[in-house]
Tab-separated table of C-alpha atoms in Angstrom:
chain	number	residue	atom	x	y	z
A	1	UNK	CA	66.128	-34.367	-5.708
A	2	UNK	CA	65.501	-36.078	-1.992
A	3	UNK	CA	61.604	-37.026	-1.886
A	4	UNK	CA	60.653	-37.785	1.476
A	5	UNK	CA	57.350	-39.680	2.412
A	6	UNK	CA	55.722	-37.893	5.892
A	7	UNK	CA	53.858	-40.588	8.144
A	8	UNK	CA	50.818	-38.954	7.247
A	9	UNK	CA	50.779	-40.332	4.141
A	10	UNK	CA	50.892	-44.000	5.878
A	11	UNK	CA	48.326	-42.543	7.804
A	12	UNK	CA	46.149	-42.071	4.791
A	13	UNK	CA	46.757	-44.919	3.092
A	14	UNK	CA	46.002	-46.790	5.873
A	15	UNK	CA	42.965	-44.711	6.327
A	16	UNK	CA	41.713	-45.203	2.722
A	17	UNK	CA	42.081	-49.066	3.188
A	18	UNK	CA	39.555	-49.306	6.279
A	19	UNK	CA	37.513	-47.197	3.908
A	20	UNK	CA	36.917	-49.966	1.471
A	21	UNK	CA	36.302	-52.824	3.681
A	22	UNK	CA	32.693	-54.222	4.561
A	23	UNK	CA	32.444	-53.104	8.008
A	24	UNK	CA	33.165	-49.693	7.487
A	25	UNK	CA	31.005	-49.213	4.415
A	26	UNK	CA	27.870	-51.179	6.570
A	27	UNK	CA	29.139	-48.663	9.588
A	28	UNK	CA	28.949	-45.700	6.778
A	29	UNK	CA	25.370	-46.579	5.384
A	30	UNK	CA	23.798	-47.202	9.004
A	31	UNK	CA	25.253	-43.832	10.384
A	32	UNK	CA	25.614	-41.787	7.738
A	33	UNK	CA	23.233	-42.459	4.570
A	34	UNK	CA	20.094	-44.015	6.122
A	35	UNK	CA	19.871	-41.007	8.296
A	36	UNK	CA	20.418	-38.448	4.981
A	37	UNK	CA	17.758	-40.263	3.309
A	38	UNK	CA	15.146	-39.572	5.615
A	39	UNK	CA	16.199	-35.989	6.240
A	40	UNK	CA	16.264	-35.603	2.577
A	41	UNK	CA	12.225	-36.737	2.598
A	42	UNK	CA	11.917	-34.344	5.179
A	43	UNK	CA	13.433	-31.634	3.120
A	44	UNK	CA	11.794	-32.253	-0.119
A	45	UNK	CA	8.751	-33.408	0.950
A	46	UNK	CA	6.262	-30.905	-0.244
A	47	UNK	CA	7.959	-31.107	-3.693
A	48	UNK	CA	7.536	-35.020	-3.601
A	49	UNK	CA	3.816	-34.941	-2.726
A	50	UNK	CA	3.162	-32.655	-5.450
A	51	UNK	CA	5.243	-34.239	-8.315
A	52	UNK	CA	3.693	-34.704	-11.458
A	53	UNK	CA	5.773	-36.020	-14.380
A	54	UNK	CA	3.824	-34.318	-16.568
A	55	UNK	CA	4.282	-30.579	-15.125
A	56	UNK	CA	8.297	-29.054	-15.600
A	57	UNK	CA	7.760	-26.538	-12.454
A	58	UNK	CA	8.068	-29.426	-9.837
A	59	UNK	CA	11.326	-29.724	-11.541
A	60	UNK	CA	12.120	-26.288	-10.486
A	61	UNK	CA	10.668	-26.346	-7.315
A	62	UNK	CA	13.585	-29.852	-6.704
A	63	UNK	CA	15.809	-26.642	-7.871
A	64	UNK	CA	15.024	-23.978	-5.843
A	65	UNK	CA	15.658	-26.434	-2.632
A	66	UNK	CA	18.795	-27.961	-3.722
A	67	UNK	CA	19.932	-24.702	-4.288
A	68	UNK	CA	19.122	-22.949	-1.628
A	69	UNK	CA	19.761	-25.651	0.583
A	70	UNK	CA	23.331	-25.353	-0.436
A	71	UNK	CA	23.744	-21.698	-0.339
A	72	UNK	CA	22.974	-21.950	3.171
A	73	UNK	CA	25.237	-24.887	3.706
A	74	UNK	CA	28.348	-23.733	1.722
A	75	UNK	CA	28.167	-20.097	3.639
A	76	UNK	CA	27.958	-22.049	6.695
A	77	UNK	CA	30.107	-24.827	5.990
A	78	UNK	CA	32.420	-24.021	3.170
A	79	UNK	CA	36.375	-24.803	3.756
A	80	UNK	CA	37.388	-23.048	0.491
A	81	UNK	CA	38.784	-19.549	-0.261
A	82	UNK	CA	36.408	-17.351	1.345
A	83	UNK	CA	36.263	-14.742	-1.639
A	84	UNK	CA	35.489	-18.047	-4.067
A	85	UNK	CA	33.224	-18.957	-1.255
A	86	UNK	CA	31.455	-15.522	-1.520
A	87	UNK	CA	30.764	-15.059	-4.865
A	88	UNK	CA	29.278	-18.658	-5.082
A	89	UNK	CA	27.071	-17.949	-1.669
A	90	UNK	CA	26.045	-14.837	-3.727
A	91	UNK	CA	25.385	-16.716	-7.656
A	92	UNK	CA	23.475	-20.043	-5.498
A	93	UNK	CA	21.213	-17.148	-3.360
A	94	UNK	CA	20.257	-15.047	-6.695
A	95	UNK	CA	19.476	-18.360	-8.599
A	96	UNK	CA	17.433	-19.137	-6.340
A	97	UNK	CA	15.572	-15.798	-5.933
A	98	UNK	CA	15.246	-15.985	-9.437
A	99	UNK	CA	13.390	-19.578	-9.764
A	100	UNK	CA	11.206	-18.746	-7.080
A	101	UNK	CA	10.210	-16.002	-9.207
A	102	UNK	CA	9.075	-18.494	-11.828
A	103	UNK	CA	7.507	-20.744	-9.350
A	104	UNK	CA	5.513	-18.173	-7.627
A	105	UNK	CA	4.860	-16.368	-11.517
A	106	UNK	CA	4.947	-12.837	-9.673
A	107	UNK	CA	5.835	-11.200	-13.434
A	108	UNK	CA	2.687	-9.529	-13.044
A	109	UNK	CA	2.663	-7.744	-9.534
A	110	UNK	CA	6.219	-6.580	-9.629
A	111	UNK	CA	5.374	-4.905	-13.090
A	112	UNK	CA	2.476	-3.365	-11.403
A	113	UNK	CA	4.662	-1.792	-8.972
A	114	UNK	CA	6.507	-0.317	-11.321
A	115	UNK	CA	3.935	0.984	-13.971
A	116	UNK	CA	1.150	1.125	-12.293
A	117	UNK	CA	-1.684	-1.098	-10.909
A	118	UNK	CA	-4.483	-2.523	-13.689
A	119	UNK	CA	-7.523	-1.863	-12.855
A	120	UNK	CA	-10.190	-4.346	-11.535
A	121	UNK	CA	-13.530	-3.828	-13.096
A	122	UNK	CA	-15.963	-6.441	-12.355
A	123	UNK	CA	-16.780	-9.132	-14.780
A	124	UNK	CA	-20.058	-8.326	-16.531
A	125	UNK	CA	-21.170	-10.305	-19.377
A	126	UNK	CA	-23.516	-9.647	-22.150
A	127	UNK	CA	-25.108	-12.370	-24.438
A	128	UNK	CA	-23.285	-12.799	-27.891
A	129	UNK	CA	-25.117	-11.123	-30.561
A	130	UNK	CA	-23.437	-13.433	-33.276
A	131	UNK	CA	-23.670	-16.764	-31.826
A	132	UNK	CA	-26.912	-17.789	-29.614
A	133	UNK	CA	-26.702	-18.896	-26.393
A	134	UNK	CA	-23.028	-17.492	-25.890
A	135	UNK	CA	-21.928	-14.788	-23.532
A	136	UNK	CA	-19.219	-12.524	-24.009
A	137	UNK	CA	-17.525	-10.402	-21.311
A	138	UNK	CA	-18.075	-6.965	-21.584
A	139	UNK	CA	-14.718	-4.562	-21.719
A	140	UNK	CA	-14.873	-1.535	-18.810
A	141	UNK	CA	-11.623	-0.556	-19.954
A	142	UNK	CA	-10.651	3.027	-21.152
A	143	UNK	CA	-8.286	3.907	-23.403
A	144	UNK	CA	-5.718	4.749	-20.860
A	145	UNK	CA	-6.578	1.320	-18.869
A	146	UNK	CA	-5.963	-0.441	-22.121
A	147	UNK	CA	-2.439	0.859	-22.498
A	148	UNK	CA	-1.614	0.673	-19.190
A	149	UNK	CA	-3.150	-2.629	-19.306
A	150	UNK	CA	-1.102	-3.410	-22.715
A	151	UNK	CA	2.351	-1.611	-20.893
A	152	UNK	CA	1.778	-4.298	-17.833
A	153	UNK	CA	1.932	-7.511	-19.550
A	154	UNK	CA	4.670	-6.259	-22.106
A	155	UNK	CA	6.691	-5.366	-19.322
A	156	UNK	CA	5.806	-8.458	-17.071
A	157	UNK	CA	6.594	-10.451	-20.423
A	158	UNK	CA	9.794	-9.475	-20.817
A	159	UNK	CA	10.826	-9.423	-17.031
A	160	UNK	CA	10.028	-13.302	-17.359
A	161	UNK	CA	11.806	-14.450	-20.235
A	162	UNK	CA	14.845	-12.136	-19.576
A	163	UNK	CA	15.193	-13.712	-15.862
A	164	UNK	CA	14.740	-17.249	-16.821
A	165	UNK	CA	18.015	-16.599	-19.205
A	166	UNK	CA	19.331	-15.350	-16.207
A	167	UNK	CA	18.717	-18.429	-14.178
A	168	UNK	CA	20.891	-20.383	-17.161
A	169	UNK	CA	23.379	-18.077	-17.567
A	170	UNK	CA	24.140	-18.305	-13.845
A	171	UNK	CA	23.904	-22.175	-13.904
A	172	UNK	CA	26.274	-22.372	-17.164
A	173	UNK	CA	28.711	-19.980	-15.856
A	174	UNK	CA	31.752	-18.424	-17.694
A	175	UNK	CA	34.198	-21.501	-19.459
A	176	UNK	CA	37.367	-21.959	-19.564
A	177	UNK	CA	37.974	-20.247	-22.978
A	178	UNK	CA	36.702	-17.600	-21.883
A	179	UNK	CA	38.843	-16.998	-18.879
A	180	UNK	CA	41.909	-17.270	-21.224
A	181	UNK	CA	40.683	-14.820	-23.781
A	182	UNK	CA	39.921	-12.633	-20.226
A	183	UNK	CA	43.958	-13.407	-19.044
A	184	UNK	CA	44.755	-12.530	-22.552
A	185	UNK	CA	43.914	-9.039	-22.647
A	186	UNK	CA	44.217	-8.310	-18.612
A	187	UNK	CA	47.375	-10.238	-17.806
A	188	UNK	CA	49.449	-7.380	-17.938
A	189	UNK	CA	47.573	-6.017	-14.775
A	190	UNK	CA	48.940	-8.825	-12.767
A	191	UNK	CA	52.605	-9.488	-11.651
A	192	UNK	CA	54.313	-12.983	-12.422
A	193	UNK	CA	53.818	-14.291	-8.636
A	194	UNK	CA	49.845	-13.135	-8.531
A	195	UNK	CA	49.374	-15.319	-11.465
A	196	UNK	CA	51.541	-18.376	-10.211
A	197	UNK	CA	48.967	-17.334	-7.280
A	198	UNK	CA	45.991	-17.384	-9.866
A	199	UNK	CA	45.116	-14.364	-8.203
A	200	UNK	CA	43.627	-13.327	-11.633
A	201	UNK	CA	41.150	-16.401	-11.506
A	202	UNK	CA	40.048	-15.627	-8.393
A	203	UNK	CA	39.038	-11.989	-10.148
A	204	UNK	CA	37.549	-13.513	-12.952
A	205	UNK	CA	35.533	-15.720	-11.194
A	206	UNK	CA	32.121	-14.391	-10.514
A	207	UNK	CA	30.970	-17.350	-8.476
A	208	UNK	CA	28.262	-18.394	-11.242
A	209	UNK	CA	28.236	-22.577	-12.683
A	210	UNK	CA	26.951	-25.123	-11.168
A	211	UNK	CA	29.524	-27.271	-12.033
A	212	UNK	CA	32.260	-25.232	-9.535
A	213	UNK	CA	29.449	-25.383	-6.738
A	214	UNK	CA	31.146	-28.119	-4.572
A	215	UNK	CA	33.441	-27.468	-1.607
């Protein structure tokens, strides 16, 4: 076998060598990284005035911009195969829907929209006839409010914890092992070439895991 080295490659060798030297890195941080780091500020900057150690939503607040951030710039941006490029536009954009659910803790409103809206008696209290000096409030609920009312948060409940396994399971993604248990039982849909092509990893591929998000 004849193996024959293009110029290119001398090219990028060469290329790879200015790379490393002092100039070009000092050139690199003055141009390029110094001027990220302030847009950066500027792009996070309501999430690093509010930061608390303390509090795990600024965590997914640091989220929700990264995330969309890159959504936008991978659909805009992206050099890869544009149906990988898709699918990924498509699993960053619903992740991020998704924690800005949590952040903004609309549970509540969108399960009034569906069952119904709970009804907003005004808060009367009455003093406690067990303990002096206490007030308790007084219930203007009927029946029906109080199953509507008891229909609401169940539903809002349940909305919440079932999306915030959806915000994982889009961040984990689907492993390896799984997409050879998938080939397993589908390869015989697929023709010797289309899987030389991995054409069936491009159909198994759903464009959810964080750790394919890179272009």
């Amino acid at each position: 076998m004849k193996v024959e080295i293009a110029n290119s490659f001398f090219k990028s060798l060469k290329k790879l060598s200015w790379h490393n030297t002092f100039i070009y890195k000092c050139w690199d941080t003055i141009y390029y990284d110094i001027p990220r780091f302030f847009r950066n500020i500027i792009l996070f900057r309501k999430a690093l005035y509010n930061y608390y150690w303390f509090d795990s939503s600024y965590m997914m607040q640091f989220m929700h911009i990264c995330i969309s951030d890159m959504a936008e710039k991978t659909d805009k941006y992206g050099n890869e195969v544009k149906i990988n490029k898709d699918k990924k536009v498509a699993a960053m954009r619903e992740a991020a829907k998704l924690i800005k659910n949590k952040l903004d803790d609309n549970y509540i409103e969108r399960a009034e929209e569906k069952l119904g809206k709970l009804p907003d008696h005004p808060w009367d209290f009455i003093e406690s006839k067990d303990h002096s000096g206490c007030f308790q409030l007084i219930d203007h609920d009927t029946p029906e409010e109080k199953e509507l009312r008891t229909k609401v948060y169940e539903y809002a409940r349940k909305l919440e914890e079932d999306e915030w396994n959806q915000i994982w399971d889009i961040l984990k993604g689907r492993t390896h092992s799984e997409y050879l248990a998938w080939l397993e039982i589908h390869k015989h849909e697929f023709t010797q070439e289309e899987l030389d092509n991995f054409d069936a990893g491009y159909q198994f591929f759903d464009g959810k895991g964080m750790s394919s998000w890179w272009d």
